[in-house]
mmCIF file of C-alpha atoms in Angstrom:
data_model
loop_
_atom_site.group_PDB
_atom_site.id
_atom_site.type_symbol
_atom_site.label_atom_id
_atom_site.label_comp_id
_atom_site.label_asym_id
_atom_site.label_seq_id
_atom_site.Cartn_x
_atom_site.Cartn_y
_atom_site.Cartn_z
ATOM 1 C CA MET A 1 0.000 0.000 0.000
ATOM 2 C CA SER A 2 1.427 3.341 -0.982
ATOM 3 C CA LYS A 3 1.406 6.531 0.985
ATOM 4 C CA LYS A 4 2.446 10.069 0.253
ATOM 5 C CA LYS A 5 4.038 12.443 2.676
ATOM 6 C CA ILE A 6 5.002 16.082 2.272
ATOM 7 C CA LEU A 7 7.887 17.226 4.441
ATOM 8 C CA TYR A 8 9.808 20.456 4.707
ATOM 9 C CA GLY A 9 13.534 19.864 4.865
ATOM 10 C CA GLY A 10 15.017 23.329 5.297
ATOM 11 C CA LEU A 11 15.707 24.325 1.706
ATOM 12 C CA ALA A 12 13.259 22.307 -0.329
ATOM 13 C CA LEU A 13 9.848 20.711 -0.248
ATOM 14 C CA ALA A 14 10.269 16.949 -0.296
ATOM 15 C CA ALA A 15 7.642 14.686 -1.810
ATOM 16 C CA VAL A 16 8.164 11.004 -1.073
ATOM 17 C CA GLY A 17 6.371 8.323 -3.030
ATOM 18 C CA VAL A 18 6.548 5.140 -0.975
ATOM 19 C CA GLY A 19 5.442 1.785 -2.339
ATOM 20 C CA SER A 20 5.799 2.452 -6.056
ATOM 21 C CA LEU A 21 7.086 -0.288 -8.335
ATOM 22 C CA ALA A 22 10.462 0.289 -9.923
ATOM 23 C CA VAL A 23 11.996 -1.954 -12.550
ATOM 24 C CA TYR A 24 15.626 -1.444 -13.388
ATOM 25 C CA SER A 25 18.158 -3.016 -15.704
ATOM 26 C CA PHE A 26 21.848 -2.266 -15.643
ATOM 27 C CA ASN A 27 22.681 -4.306 -18.716
ATOM 28 C CA LYS A 28 25.064 -6.928 -17.406
ATOM 29 C CA PRO A 29 25.353 -9.292 -20.400
ATOM 30 C CA THR A 30 25.734 -12.408 -18.247
ATOM 31 C CA LYS A 31 22.650 -11.748 -16.145
ATOM 32 C CA LYS A 32 18.940 -11.462 -16.836
ATOM 33 C CA LYS A 33 17.192 -8.134 -16.459
ATOM 34 C CA ARG A 34 16.387 -7.703 -12.798
ATOM 35 C CA SER A 35 13.073 -6.419 -11.535
ATOM 36 C CA THR A 36 11.876 -5.939 -7.991
ATOM 37 C CA GLU A 37 9.220 -4.172 -5.987
ATOM 38 C CA THR A 38 10.957 -1.185 -4.535
ATOM 39 C CA LYS A 39 10.533 2.519 -3.826
ATOM 40 C CA VAL A 40 11.243 5.806 -5.555
ATOM 41 C CA TRP A 41 12.108 8.549 -3.074
ATOM 42 C CA LYS A 42 11.465 11.954 -4.644
ATOM 43 C CA TYR A 43 12.661 15.295 -3.268
ATOM 44 C CA GLY A 44 12.889 18.915 -4.384
ATOM 45 C CA ASN A 45 15.616 21.396 -5.338
ATOM 46 C CA ASP A 46 18.820 22.309 -3.493
ATOM 47 C CA ILE A 47 18.969 19.292 -1.205
ATOM 48 C CA ASN A 48 22.296 19.846 0.529
ATOM 49 C CA THR A 49 24.722 17.438 2.157
ATOM 50 C CA ASP A 50 23.647 18.479 5.664
ATOM 51 C CA GLN A 51 20.130 17.348 4.800
ATOM 52 C CA LEU A 52 21.474 14.070 3.431
ATOM 53 C CA PHE A 53 23.639 13.533 6.505
ATOM 54 C CA PRO A 54 23.728 16.099 9.355
ATOM 55 C CA GLY A 55 27.097 17.771 9.763
ATOM 56 C CA LYS A 56 26.995 17.388 13.550
ATOM 57 C CA TYR A 57 27.778 13.681 13.079
ATOM 58 C CA THR A 58 30.751 14.224 10.759
ATOM 59 C CA TYR A 59 33.407 13.337 13.328
ATOM 60 C CA THR A 60 31.454 10.741 15.295
ATOM 61 C CA CYS A 61 30.039 8.533 12.513
ATOM 62 C CA SER A 62 32.287 6.888 9.938
ATOM 63 C CA THR A 63 30.976 3.346 9.394
ATOM 64 C CA LEU A 64 27.790 2.472 7.507
ATOM 65 C CA GLU A 65 26.200 1.155 10.706
ATOM 66 C CA GLU A 66 26.785 4.547 12.338
ATOM 67 C CA ILE A 67 25.778 6.582 9.274
ATOM 68 C CA LYS A 68 22.566 4.798 8.263
ATOM 69 C CA PRO A 69 20.293 5.853 11.192
ATOM 70 C CA HIS A 70 21.030 9.521 10.439
ATOM 71 C CA LEU A 71 20.582 9.509 6.652
ATOM 72 C CA LEU A 72 18.134 12.278 5.668
ATOM 73 C CA GLU A 73 16.978 12.585 9.291
ATOM 74 C CA ASP A 74 16.412 16.359 8.976
ATOM 75 C CA LEU A 75 14.666 15.964 5.614
ATOM 76 C CA ASP A 76 12.670 12.744 5.860
ATOM 77 C CA GLN A 77 12.487 10.802 9.110
ATOM 78 C CA ASP A 78 10.974 7.785 7.315
ATOM 79 C CA PHE A 79 13.923 7.286 4.972
ATOM 80 C CA ALA A 80 16.487 5.526 7.174
ATOM 81 C CA GLU A 81 14.006 2.975 8.501
ATOM 82 C CA ASN A 82 12.248 2.251 5.207
ATOM 83 C CA VAL A 83 14.872 2.520 2.470
ATOM 84 C CA SER A 84 15.615 -0.832 0.828
ATOM 85 C CA GLU A 85 18.297 -2.197 -1.432
ATOM 86 C CA GLY A 86 17.364 -1.411 -5.033
ATOM 87 C CA ASP A 87 15.483 1.827 -4.299
ATOM 88 C CA PHE A 88 15.848 4.905 -6.501
ATOM 89 C CA LEU A 89 16.242 8.513 -5.397
ATOM 90 C CA PHE A 90 14.782 11.284 -7.596
ATOM 91 C CA ALA A 91 15.451 14.982 -6.968
ATOM 92 C CA GLY A 92 15.355 18.459 -8.472
ATOM 93 C CA LYS A 93 18.186 20.882 -9.226
ATOM 94 C CA ASN A 94 21.563 21.151 -7.496
ATOM 95 C CA PHE A 95 21.289 17.906 -5.550
ATOM 96 C CA GLY A 96 24.116 17.401 -3.045
ATOM 97 C CA CYS A 97 25.146 21.040 -2.719
ATOM 98 C CA GLY A 98 26.971 22.241 0.380
ATOM 99 C CA SER A 99 30.001 20.921 2.216
ATOM 100 C CA SER A 100 32.243 18.215 0.791
ATOM 101 C CA ARG A 101 31.850 15.170 3.036
ATOM 102 C CA GLU A 102 31.918 11.500 2.080
ATOM 103 C CA GLN A 103 29.225 10.263 4.480
ATOM 104 C CA PRO A 104 26.199 11.185 2.289
ATOM 105 C CA ALA A 105 27.462 9.271 -0.753
ATOM 106 C CA LEU A 106 28.853 6.434 1.365
ATOM 107 C CA GLY A 107 25.557 6.093 3.213
ATOM 108 C CA LEU A 108 23.324 6.149 0.124
ATOM 109 C CA LYS A 109 25.486 3.543 -1.578
ATOM 110 C CA GLY A 110 25.624 1.447 1.569
ATOM 111 C CA VAL A 111 21.848 1.232 2.028
ATOM 112 C CA GLY A 112 21.469 0.032 -1.563
ATOM 113 C CA ILE A 113 20.310 3.057 -3.565
ATOM 114 C CA GLN A 114 20.665 1.811 -7.164
ATOM 115 C CA ALA A 115 20.702 5.198 -8.863
ATOM 116 C CA ILE A 116 20.114 8.868 -8.151
ATOM 117 C CA VAL A 117 18.284 10.768 -10.883
ATOM 118 C CA ALA A 118 18.167 14.561 -10.619
ATOM 119 C CA LYS A 119 17.754 17.671 -12.731
ATOM 120 C CA SER A 120 21.344 18.587 -11.824
ATOM 121 C CA PHE A 121 24.018 17.734 -9.255
ATOM 122 C CA ALA A 122 26.523 19.715 -7.247
ATOM 123 C CA ARG A 123 29.901 18.805 -8.734
ATOM 124 C CA ILE A 124 31.671 17.801 -5.503
ATOM 125 C CA PHE A 125 28.844 15.447 -4.529
ATOM 126 C CA TYR A 126 28.797 14.057 -8.068
ATOM 127 C CA ARG A 127 32.481 13.160 -7.869
ATOM 128 C CA ALA A 128 32.180 11.728 -4.347
ATOM 129 C CA SER A 129 29.276 9.527 -5.460
ATOM 130 C CA ILE A 130 31.178 8.185 -8.460
ATOM 131 C CA ASN A 131 34.043 7.336 -6.107
ATOM 132 C CA GLN A 132 31.603 5.202 -4.094
ATOM 133 C CA GLY A 133 30.268 3.466 -7.207
ATOM 134 C CA LEU A 134 26.877 5.193 -7.292
ATOM 135 C CA ILE A 135 25.074 5.805 -10.584
ATOM 136 C CA LEU A 136 24.078 9.474 -11.006
ATOM 137 C CA ILE A 137 21.913 10.539 -13.943
ATOM 138 C CA GLU A 138 20.784 14.011 -14.988
ATOM 139 C CA CYS A 139 17.353 13.858 -16.618
ATOM 140 C CA PRO A 140 15.030 16.798 -15.812
ATOM 141 C CA LYS A 141 12.156 15.527 -17.972
ATOM 142 C CA ALA A 142 12.018 12.210 -16.113
ATOM 143 C CA ILE A 143 11.874 14.045 -12.783
ATOM 144 C CA ASP A 144 8.992 16.239 -13.948
ATOM 145 C CA ALA A 145 7.126 13.245 -15.360
ATOM 146 C CA PHE A 146 7.332 10.991 -12.294
ATOM 147 C CA GLN A 147 4.175 10.547 -10.246
ATOM 148 C CA GLU A 148 3.709 8.373 -7.180
ATOM 149 C CA GLY A 149 3.065 4.783 -8.221
ATOM 150 C CA ASP A 150 4.816 5.044 -11.601
ATOM 151 C CA HIS A 151 6.957 2.182 -12.836
ATOM 152 C CA VAL A 152 10.544 3.280 -13.382
ATOM 153 C CA GLU A 153 13.092 1.534 -15.563
ATOM 154 C CA ILE A 154 16.667 2.663 -16.138
ATOM 155 C CA ASP A 155 18.475 1.207 -19.127
ATOM 156 C CA LEU A 156 22.136 2.218 -19.061
ATOM 157 C CA GLU A 157 22.929 0.587 -22.384
ATOM 158 C CA ARG A 158 20.286 2.626 -24.227
ATOM 159 C CA SER A 159 20.643 5.659 -21.911
ATOM 160 C CA VAL A 160 16.899 5.721 -21.328
ATOM 161 C CA ILE A 161 14.690 6.155 -18.268
ATOM 162 C CA LYS A 162 11.161 4.841 -18.571
ATOM 163 C CA VAL A 163 8.631 6.513 -16.275
ATOM 164 C CA GLY A 164 5.210 4.954 -16.589
ATOM 165 C CA GLU A 165 4.698 4.578 -20.341
ATOM 166 C CA LYS A 166 7.056 7.406 -21.344
ATOM 167 C CA GLU A 167 10.763 7.154 -22.147
ATOM 168 C CA PHE A 168 13.344 9.877 -21.603
ATOM 169 C CA GLU A 169 16.899 9.888 -22.916
ATOM 170 C CA PHE A 170 19.852 10.991 -20.807
ATOM 171 C CA PRO A 171 23.529 11.573 -21.720
ATOM 172 C CA LYS A 172 25.395 8.296 -22.098
ATOM 173 C CA LEU A 173 27.527 7.545 -19.060
ATOM 174 C CA PRO A 174 31.272 7.206 -19.751
ATOM 175 C CA LYS A 175 32.569 3.644 -19.721
ATOM 176 C CA GLU A 176 34.976 4.582 -16.916
ATOM 177 C CA ILE A 177 32.074 5.493 -14.607
ATOM 178 C CA LEU A 178 30.344 2.205 -15.384
ATOM 179 C CA ALA A 179 33.590 0.333 -14.743
ATOM 180 C CA ILE A 180 33.977 2.049 -11.353
ATOM 181 C CA ARG A 181 30.423 1.022 -10.475
ATOM 182 C CA GLU A 182 31.027 -2.572 -11.550
ATOM 183 C CA ALA A 183 34.170 -2.713 -9.410
ATOM 184 C CA GLY A 184 32.304 -1.377 -6.369
ATOM 185 C CA GLY A 185 33.950 2.046 -6.204
ATOM 186 C CA LEU A 186 37.071 3.953 -7.166
ATOM 187 C CA LEU A 187 39.450 2.198 -4.754
ATOM 188 C CA PRO A 188 38.664 -1.373 -5.877
ATOM 189 C CA TYR A 189 38.658 -0.151 -9.486
ATOM 190 C CA SER A 190 42.127 1.367 -9.014
ATOM 191 C CA ARG A 191 43.407 -1.807 -7.365
ATOM 192 C CA LYS A 192 42.092 -3.831 -10.293
ATOM 193 C CA LEU A 193 43.889 -1.579 -12.799
ATOM 194 C CA LEU A 194 47.143 -1.803 -10.849
ATOM 195 C CA LYS A 195 46.945 -5.599 -10.770
ATOM 196 C CA GLU A 196 46.293 -5.729 -14.507
ATOM 197 C CA ARG A 197 49.225 -3.414 -15.213
ATOM 198 C CA GLN A 198 51.471 -5.485 -12.966
ATOM 199 C CA LYS A 199 50.494 -8.674 -14.805
ATOM 200 C CA ASN A 200 51.123 -7.049 -18.184
ATOM 201 C CA ARG A 201 54.512 -5.801 -16.993
ATOM 202 C CA GLU A 202 55.487 -9.254 -15.775
ATOM 203 C CA LYS A 203 54.445 -10.804 -19.092
ATOM 204 C CA SER A 204 56.461 -8.280 -21.082
ATOM 205 C CA GLU A 205 59.565 -8.960 -18.968
ATOM 206 C CA LYS A 206 59.494 -12.708 -19.646
#
């Protein structure tokens, strides 16, 4: 059963559609398209990093277990308890603005957010999220089209978001970003590259 809740989170009005069905495919050739009943959390413009994770916990919370209970607590008190692996997060303009801290991106990735779709992102948050292996997509038309209860499908291979019966194109994500996601983040991706280079060097020296 779905419910709708309007909250005021400091800088933006947040509309949360809980209980909608989202279908997503991330185009892994060796796996079937995955679909699951999940949620689309939708918020407004200028959602800053303090709203995603309060700054007062910056130096006391560093692990996912410590971060999760405080995710979006000043914006949406239902989020931390009800977010599930595979959920999507939709937002307006300038998502992730404010201070440059890793906890918001680390927390959203850790609780299983599959992708964040927004009209635009703050650049520092965008980079921090890529480092964690999150998929971030800019698609204003999809945000405007989404209504509570809509089916959502993200096809990275075609660069298309399907909202209800409508499809919206978004800029194709660079292969490096997809590779970082597949590896689980920038650090494991970098380790993988170093190992591959080491193997190639050893082969060339034989």
